[in-house]
Coordinates of C-alpha atoms in Angstrom, one line a residue:
M163 CA -24.2 -6.9 47.6
G164 CA -23.6 -10.0 45.2
E165 CA -21.7 -13.3 46.2
W166 CA -18.1 -12.5 45.0
P167 CA -17.9 -9.2 46.9
I168 CA -19.0 -11.4 50.2
I169 CA -16.4 -14.0 49.2
L170 CA -13.6 -11.3 49.0
L171 CA -14.7 -9.5 52.3
L172 CA -14.7 -12.9 54.0
L173 CA -11.3 -13.6 52.7
C174 CA -9.7 -10.2 54.2
I175 CA -11.3 -11.2 57.5
V176 CA -9.8 -14.7 57.8
R177 CA -6.2 -13.2 56.8
G178 CA -6.6 -10.2 59.4
G179 CA -8.3 -7.5 58.2
V180 CA -9.0 -5.4 55.1
G181 CA -5.8 -3.8 53.6
T182 CA -5.3 -0.5 52.8
A183 CA -2.7 1.5 50.7
S184 CA -1.2 2.7 54.1
S185 CA -1.4 -0.8 56.1
P186 CA -0.8 -3.7 53.7
L187 CA -2.7 -6.9 54.2
Q188 CA -0.3 -9.2 53.7
S189 CA 2.0 -8.7 56.9
R190 CA 3.2 -10.1 59.9
S191 CA 5.3 -8.9 62.7
F192 CA 8.0 -10.4 65.1
N193 CA 9.2 -8.5 68.4
V194 CA 13.0 -9.2 69.7
M195 CA 11.3 -9.3 73.1
N196 CA 9.5 -12.6 72.2
Y197 CA 12.8 -14.3 71.3
G198 CA 14.7 -13.6 74.9
A199 CA 16.0 -10.2 74.4
V200 CA 16.5 -8.1 77.6
G201 CA 16.9 -4.7 76.3
D202 CA 18.8 -3.3 79.6
G203 CA 21.8 -2.3 77.6
K204 CA 23.9 -4.5 79.6
A205 CA 23.0 -8.3 78.8
D206 CA 24.0 -9.6 75.3
D207 CA 20.9 -9.4 72.9
S208 CA 22.7 -10.9 70.0
Q209 CA 21.4 -14.3 70.0
A210 CA 17.9 -12.9 70.8
F211 CA 18.3 -10.8 67.5
L212 CA 19.4 -13.9 65.4
K213 CA 16.8 -16.1 66.4
A214 CA 14.2 -13.8 65.7
W215 CA 15.8 -12.6 62.2
K216 CA 15.8 -16.4 61.5
A217 CA 12.1 -16.8 62.1
V218 CA 11.4 -13.0 59.6
C219 CA 13.9 -14.3 57.1
G220 CA 12.5 -17.7 57.1
D221 CA 8.8 -16.7 57.6
D222 CA 6.3 -18.3 54.8
G223 CA 3.4 -16.5 55.8
S224 CA 2.1 -19.7 57.3
G225 CA 0.1 -20.4 54.1
V226 CA -1.2 -17.0 53.7
G227 CA 1.7 -15.4 51.4
V228 CA 3.0 -13.0 53.5
G229 CA 5.0 -10.7 51.2
V230 CA 6.2 -8.2 54.6
A231 CA 7.8 -9.4 57.6
V232 CA 8.1 -6.9 60.2
L233 CA 10.9 -7.1 62.8
V234 CA 10.0 -4.9 65.8
I235 CA 12.8 -3.4 68.0
P236 CA 11.3 -1.4 70.8
A237 CA 11.9 1.4 72.7
K238 CA 14.6 -0.4 74.6
T239 CA 18.7 -0.4 74.7
F240 CA 20.1 -3.6 73.1
M241 CA 23.8 -4.5 73.3
L242 CA 24.7 -6.5 70.4
M243 CA 28.1 -8.5 69.8
P244 CA 29.0 -8.7 66.3
A245 CA 26.0 -10.1 64.4
D246 CA 25.4 -11.3 60.7
F247 CA 22.3 -11.1 59.4
T248 CA 21.9 -13.3 56.3
G249 CA 19.7 -14.5 53.3
P250 CA 18.1 -14.9 50.8
C251 CA 15.0 -14.8 52.8
K252 CA 11.7 -16.0 51.8
P253 CA 9.6 -12.7 52.2
S254 CA 9.7 -10.4 49.4
N255 CA 9.9 -7.7 51.6
I256 CA 11.6 -7.4 55.4
H257 CA 11.0 -4.4 57.3
L258 CA 13.0 -3.5 60.4
Q259 CA 11.1 -0.9 62.7
V260 CA 14.0 0.4 64.9
S261 CA 12.5 2.5 67.7
G262 CA 15.3 1.4 70.3
N263 CA 18.6 1.9 70.3
L264 CA 21.3 -0.6 69.3
V265 CA 24.9 -0.3 71.4
A266 CA 28.2 -2.0 70.7
P267 CA 30.4 -3.6 73.5
N268 CA 31.7 -0.3 75.4
T269 CA 34.6 -2.0 75.3
K270 CA 37.7 -2.9 72.5
W271 CA 38.6 -6.5 74.4
A272 CA 35.0 -7.6 74.5
W273 CA 35.6 -8.3 70.7
K274 CA 38.2 -11.3 71.4
G275 CA 37.1 -14.2 69.6
Y276 CA 35.1 -12.3 67.2
H277 CA 35.7 -11.0 63.5
T278 CA 36.7 -7.3 63.4
D279 CA 35.5 -6.3 59.8
T280 CA 32.2 -5.6 61.1
W281 CA 29.8 -5.0 63.6
L282 CA 26.2 -5.5 62.2
S283 CA 25.8 -7.0 58.6
F284 CA 23.4 -7.8 56.4
S285 CA 23.9 -9.7 53.4
Y286 CA 22.0 -11.5 50.6
V287 CA 18.6 -9.5 51.7
N288 CA 16.6 -8.2 48.8
G289 CA 13.5 -5.8 49.7
L290 CA 14.8 -4.8 53.1
T291 CA 13.7 -1.4 54.7
I292 CA 15.1 -0.1 58.0
T293 CA 13.1 2.7 59.4
G294 CA 12.7 4.2 62.8
P295 CA 13.5 7.1 65.3
G296 CA 16.1 4.5 66.9
Q297 CA 20.0 4.7 67.3
I298 CA 22.8 2.8 66.1
N299 CA 25.8 3.8 68.5
G300 CA 29.2 1.8 67.8
Q301 CA 30.6 3.2 70.9
G302 CA 33.9 3.4 68.7
S303 CA 36.1 5.8 71.0
A304 CA 38.2 2.8 72.2
W305 CA 39.2 1.9 68.6
W306 CA 40.1 5.2 67.5
P307 CA 43.7 5.6 69.2
N308 CA 44.7 2.2 68.3
A309 CA 42.5 -0.1 66.1
C310 CA 44.6 -3.2 66.8
L311 CA 43.0 -5.8 68.9
H312 CA 45.8 -8.0 69.5
N313 CA 49.5 -6.6 68.2
E314 CA 48.9 -2.9 69.3
Q315 CA 52.6 -2.4 67.8
N316 CA 50.8 -3.0 64.3
A317 CA 48.6 0.2 64.8
A318 CA 49.5 1.8 61.4
N319 CA 48.2 -1.4 59.6
C320 CA 44.9 -2.3 61.7
K321 CA 41.3 -1.4 61.0
G322 CA 38.2 -1.4 63.1
P323 CA 34.9 -2.6 62.3
T324 CA 32.6 -1.1 60.1
A325 CA 29.4 -0.3 62.1
L326 CA 26.8 -1.2 59.7
T327 CA 27.3 -3.2 56.4
F328 CA 25.3 -4.0 53.5
N329 CA 26.3 -6.6 51.1
R330 CA 24.1 -7.7 47.9
C331 CA 21.2 -6.1 49.0
N332 CA 18.9 -4.9 46.5
G333 CA 16.0 -2.6 46.9
L334 CA 17.3 -1.5 50.4
Q335 CA 16.1 1.4 52.0
L336 CA 17.5 3.2 55.2
N337 CA 15.4 6.2 57.0
G338 CA 15.1 8.2 59.7
L339 CA 17.9 6.7 62.2
T340 CA 20.6 8.4 63.9
H341 CA 24.1 6.7 63.9
I342 CA 26.8 7.6 66.1
N343 CA 30.4 6.9 66.9
P344 CA 31.2 4.1 64.8
Q345 CA 34.5 1.8 65.4
R346 CA 35.4 2.9 61.8
R347 CA 33.1 3.8 59.2
H348 CA 29.5 3.9 59.8
I349 CA 27.9 2.8 57.1
T350 CA 29.3 0.7 53.7
V351 CA 27.2 -0.4 51.2
M352 CA 28.6 -3.1 48.9
N353 CA 27.4 -4.7 45.4
C354 CA 23.7 -3.2 45.9
K355 CA 21.2 -2.5 43.4
G356 CA 18.4 0.4 44.3
V357 CA 19.4 1.8 47.4
A358 CA 17.5 4.8 48.9
F359 CA 19.0 6.1 52.2
S360 CA 17.3 9.5 53.8
N361 CA 16.6 11.5 56.8
L362 CA 19.7 10.2 58.4
R363 CA 21.8 11.7 60.9
I364 CA 25.6 10.3 61.1
I365 CA 27.6 11.7 63.8
A366 CA 31.3 11.5 65.4
P367 CA 33.9 14.0 66.4
G368 CA 35.9 15.6 63.5
T369 CA 38.9 14.0 65.2
S370 CA 37.9 10.4 64.9
P371 CA 40.0 8.7 62.3
N372 CA 38.3 6.7 59.6
T373 CA 35.1 7.4 60.4
D374 CA 33.4 7.9 57.3
G375 CA 29.7 8.5 57.0
I376 CA 28.5 6.3 53.8
N377 CA 30.8 4.3 51.9
I378 CA 29.5 3.2 48.6
A379 CA 31.2 0.4 46.5
G380 CA 30.3 -1.6 43.6
S381 CA 26.9 -0.1 43.7
S382 CA 24.3 1.1 41.3
A383 CA 21.1 3.3 41.4
V384 CA 21.7 4.8 44.8
Q385 CA 19.9 7.6 46.2
I386 CA 21.1 9.7 49.4
R387 CA 18.8 12.4 50.5
N388 CA 18.5 15.0 53.1
C389 CA 21.1 13.8 55.4
N390 CA 23.0 15.3 58.1
I391 CA 26.6 13.9 58.6
A392 CA 29.3 15.1 60.7
T393 CA 32.1 12.8 61.1
G394 CA 36.2 12.2 60.9
D395 CA 36.5 11.4 57.4
D396 CA 34.7 11.7 54.3
C397 CA 30.6 12.4 54.9
I398 CA 30.3 10.4 51.6
A399 CA 32.9 8.2 49.8
I400 CA 32.3 6.5 46.5
S401 CA 34.3 3.9 45.7
G402 CA 35.5 1.7 42.5
G403 CA 32.4 -0.3 40.4
S404 CA 29.5 2.3 41.6
S405 CA 27.4 4.1 38.8
N406 CA 24.0 5.9 39.0
I407 CA 24.7 7.7 42.3
N408 CA 22.6 10.8 43.2
I409 CA 23.4 12.8 46.0
T410 CA 21.0 15.5 47.2
G411 CA 20.2 17.7 50.6
I412 CA 23.1 16.6 52.5
T413 CA 24.8 18.8 55.3
C414 CA 28.3 17.8 55.9
G415 CA 30.8 18.8 58.2
P416 CA 33.0 18.3 60.2
G417 CA 34.4 15.6 58.0
H418 CA 36.5 15.2 54.7
G419 CA 33.7 16.4 52.3
I420 CA 32.3 14.3 49.4
S421 CA 34.7 12.0 47.9
I422 CA 34.7 10.0 44.8
G423 CA 37.6 7.5 45.1
A424 CA 40.6 6.8 46.0
L425 CA 40.7 5.1 42.9
G426 CA 42.8 2.9 41.0
H427 CA 44.9 1.4 43.7
G428 CA 46.6 -1.6 42.1
G429 CA 44.0 -2.1 39.5
F430 CA 41.0 -1.3 37.3
D431 CA 38.3 1.0 38.9
T432 CA 35.3 2.4 37.2
V433 CA 32.7 5.2 38.5
E434 CA 30.1 6.7 36.4
D435 CA 26.9 9.0 36.3
V436 CA 27.7 10.4 39.9
H437 CA 25.2 13.5 40.8
V438 CA 25.7 15.7 43.9
R439 CA 23.2 18.6 44.3
N440 CA 21.7 20.9 46.7
C441 CA 24.7 20.4 49.4
T442 CA 26.0 22.4 52.1
L443 CA 29.7 21.4 53.3
K444 CA 31.1 23.6 56.6
G445 CA 34.6 23.7 57.9
T446 CA 35.7 20.3 55.8
M447 CA 39.1 19.5 55.1
T448 CA 37.9 19.2 51.4
G449 CA 34.7 20.0 49.4
V450 CA 33.9 18.1 46.9
R451 CA 36.9 15.4 45.6
I452 CA 37.9 13.3 43.2
K453 CA 41.1 11.2 44.2
S454 CA 43.1 8.5 42.4
W455 CA 46.5 6.7 42.7
Q456 CA 49.0 7.0 40.0
G457 CA 49.4 3.8 38.4
G458 CA 45.6 2.6 38.1
S459 CA 43.6 2.2 35.4
G460 CA 39.7 2.3 34.2
Y461 CA 37.9 5.7 34.4
A462 CA 35.6 8.0 36.1
R463 CA 33.2 10.1 34.0
R464 CA 29.7 12.0 33.8
I465 CA 30.2 13.3 37.3
S466 CA 28.2 16.6 38.2
F467 CA 28.5 19.0 41.3
Q468 CA 25.6 21.4 41.1
Q469 CA 24.0 24.0 43.6
I470 CA 26.8 23.4 46.4
K471 CA 27.4 25.9 49.2
F472 CA 30.9 25.9 51.1
V473 CA 31.3 27.4 54.6
A474 CA 34.9 27.8 55.4
V475 CA 36.1 24.7 53.5
S476 CA 39.6 23.9 52.6
N477 CA 40.4 22.9 49.3
P478 CA 36.6 23.3 48.0
I479 CA 36.9 21.7 44.6
L480 CA 39.7 19.2 44.3
I481 CA 41.2 16.6 41.5
D482 CA 43.9 14.9 42.6
Q483 CA 45.4 12.4 40.6
F484 CA 48.7 12.4 42.5
Y485 CA 46.8 10.9 45.6
C486 CA 49.4 9.3 48.0
P487 CA 48.4 10.0 51.8
S488 CA 51.4 8.5 53.3
R489 CA 53.6 10.7 51.6
V490 CA 56.4 8.3 51.5
D491 CA 57.5 6.7 48.0
C492 CA 54.9 8.7 46.3
Q493 CA 56.0 8.0 42.4
N494 CA 54.5 9.2 39.2
K495 CA 53.6 6.1 36.8
T496 CA 52.8 5.6 33.6
S497 CA 49.2 4.6 33.6
A498 CA 46.4 6.4 35.3
V499 CA 42.4 6.5 35.8
Q500 CA 40.9 8.6 32.9
L501 CA 38.8 11.5 34.5
S502 CA 36.2 13.2 32.0
D503 CA 33.0 14.8 31.7
I504 CA 33.4 16.2 34.8
S505 CA 31.2 19.8 35.7
Y506 CA 30.8 22.2 38.5
Y507 CA 27.5 24.5 38.3
G508 CA 26.4 27.1 40.5
I509 CA 28.3 26.5 43.4
V510 CA 29.3 29.5 45.8
G511 CA 30.6 30.0 49.4
T512 CA 34.4 30.2 51.0
S513 CA 37.4 28.7 51.1
A514 CA 39.6 28.1 54.2
T515 CA 42.7 28.1 52.3
D516 CA 43.9 30.0 49.5
S517 CA 43.4 27.5 46.9
A518 CA 39.6 27.4 46.1
I519 CA 39.8 25.4 42.9
N520 CA 42.8 22.7 42.4
L521 CA 42.4 20.6 39.2
S522 CA 45.9 18.4 39.4
C523 CA 45.3 15.6 36.6
S524 CA 47.5 13.1 35.8
Q525 CA 50.5 14.0 33.5
V526 CA 49.8 10.6 31.4
G527 CA 48.0 11.5 28.2
A528 CA 45.2 14.3 28.1
G529 CA 45.1 13.9 32.1
C530 CA 41.2 15.0 32.5
T531 CA 39.1 16.1 29.5
N532 CA 36.1 18.0 29.1
I533 CA 35.9 19.4 32.5
K534 CA 33.2 22.5 32.8
L535 CA 33.0 24.9 35.4
D536 CA 30.3 27.6 35.3
R537 CA 28.9 30.6 37.6
V538 CA 31.2 29.4 40.5
Y539 CA 32.2 31.9 43.1
I540 CA 34.6 31.1 46.0
A541 CA 36.0 34.0 48.3
S542 CA 38.5 33.4 50.8
A543 CA 37.4 33.0 54.5
T544 CA 39.7 35.3 55.8
P545 CA 39.2 38.9 54.9
G546 CA 41.5 40.3 52.8
R547 CA 42.9 37.4 51.2
R548 CA 42.6 36.1 48.0
A549 CA 41.5 32.7 46.7
Y550 CA 43.1 31.0 43.5
A551 CA 42.7 28.4 41.1
T552 CA 45.5 26.2 39.8
C553 CA 45.4 23.1 37.1
F554 CA 47.8 20.7 35.9
N555 CA 47.1 18.7 32.3
A556 CA 43.4 19.8 33.0
H557 CA 41.2 20.3 29.5
G558 CA 38.2 22.0 29.5
R559 CA 36.4 25.4 29.9
A560 CA 35.0 28.0 32.7
T561 CA 32.6 30.6 32.4
H562 CA 31.7 33.0 35.1
T563 CA 34.0 32.0 37.5
K564 CA 35.9 33.6 40.6
P565 CA 38.7 33.3 41.2
A566 CA 39.2 32.9 37.6
V567 CA 40.1 29.4 36.3
K568 CA 42.3 30.4 33.3
C569 CA 44.6 27.5 33.6
L570 CA 42.2 25.2 32.0
L571 CA 43.6 23.7 28.7
H572 CA 41.2 23.8 25.5

């Protein structure tokens, strides 16, 4: 057999077996049950999870150079108080295998003494992968009527926690989980590079306020694929500082559609290279939307929507540069986020509103430039009614559209 192959084989045996492509040699696992977790859905398991995380994050492989550390969450129900899982970590990759259910406290008052920004957060963890058939349940219904924890008279200004937050986690993957009933947003991704989300189920009632499915901010190289999202706000929202975002195979509804913005609220915002393809939106409040405040600055450019299907969607195609949701003290300003190079290709379906296409661009300068529509066919969802298109200071061209978009300026 030869001397060197024998030596290599012995080294593999010492390290725990010969690795394969599907079963990496260099990996170790940590089970939360071994760190004091109870898993009855009632006992507070957050400290046990944090102890297990400390072991995983600090694992140096005991001298064998482990590249992947696996945190195992078995098929039980774990109640967790707010918890922050922070890095940097020693393993180059950490894998959370979530087979069980993670549930938040079922009353709002259980949060007294805790921060209310987020329920579960991961920060400064590179190479993080979270997979499994498990469920993340924010039990958020107690927060929806009034998100204030202390002064309930100030309800309009209070915000509930985001259920799951990732901050500065590069090389992030999330696959297969079900996310239900968050206190506010389901998932927020902030300042991350190289993100891949796939095969997620994200669910909350259509009446639940501010329950965005996935919110992306300040992040780049993000892929979201093959997810079912039914919620009370944007299915996917893309905020300022984001670039190279690819969204494919999303089923959205109920909810507020797929949105870019709102941009420019009190400052400079940029979004570029966003591509949304092969998505279906059903019964949403808006379809594909770009929104910005008056008075902002910056730009949103190189944005495409392709092969989109609408089913009884209100305001299917919308650019709104006069975004002012409160409808109070809404003013026109002398500056605005610049929108350019926006395309809509191969779009079909029905509109629940007479306005099927609304391109309302800022009156500052040239408004929106280089807007392209081709093979866009949207009919009224109500038999006998006509859908129409409107524009304001929008520049571009439209071919093969119904309704006709004659209002674009050249």
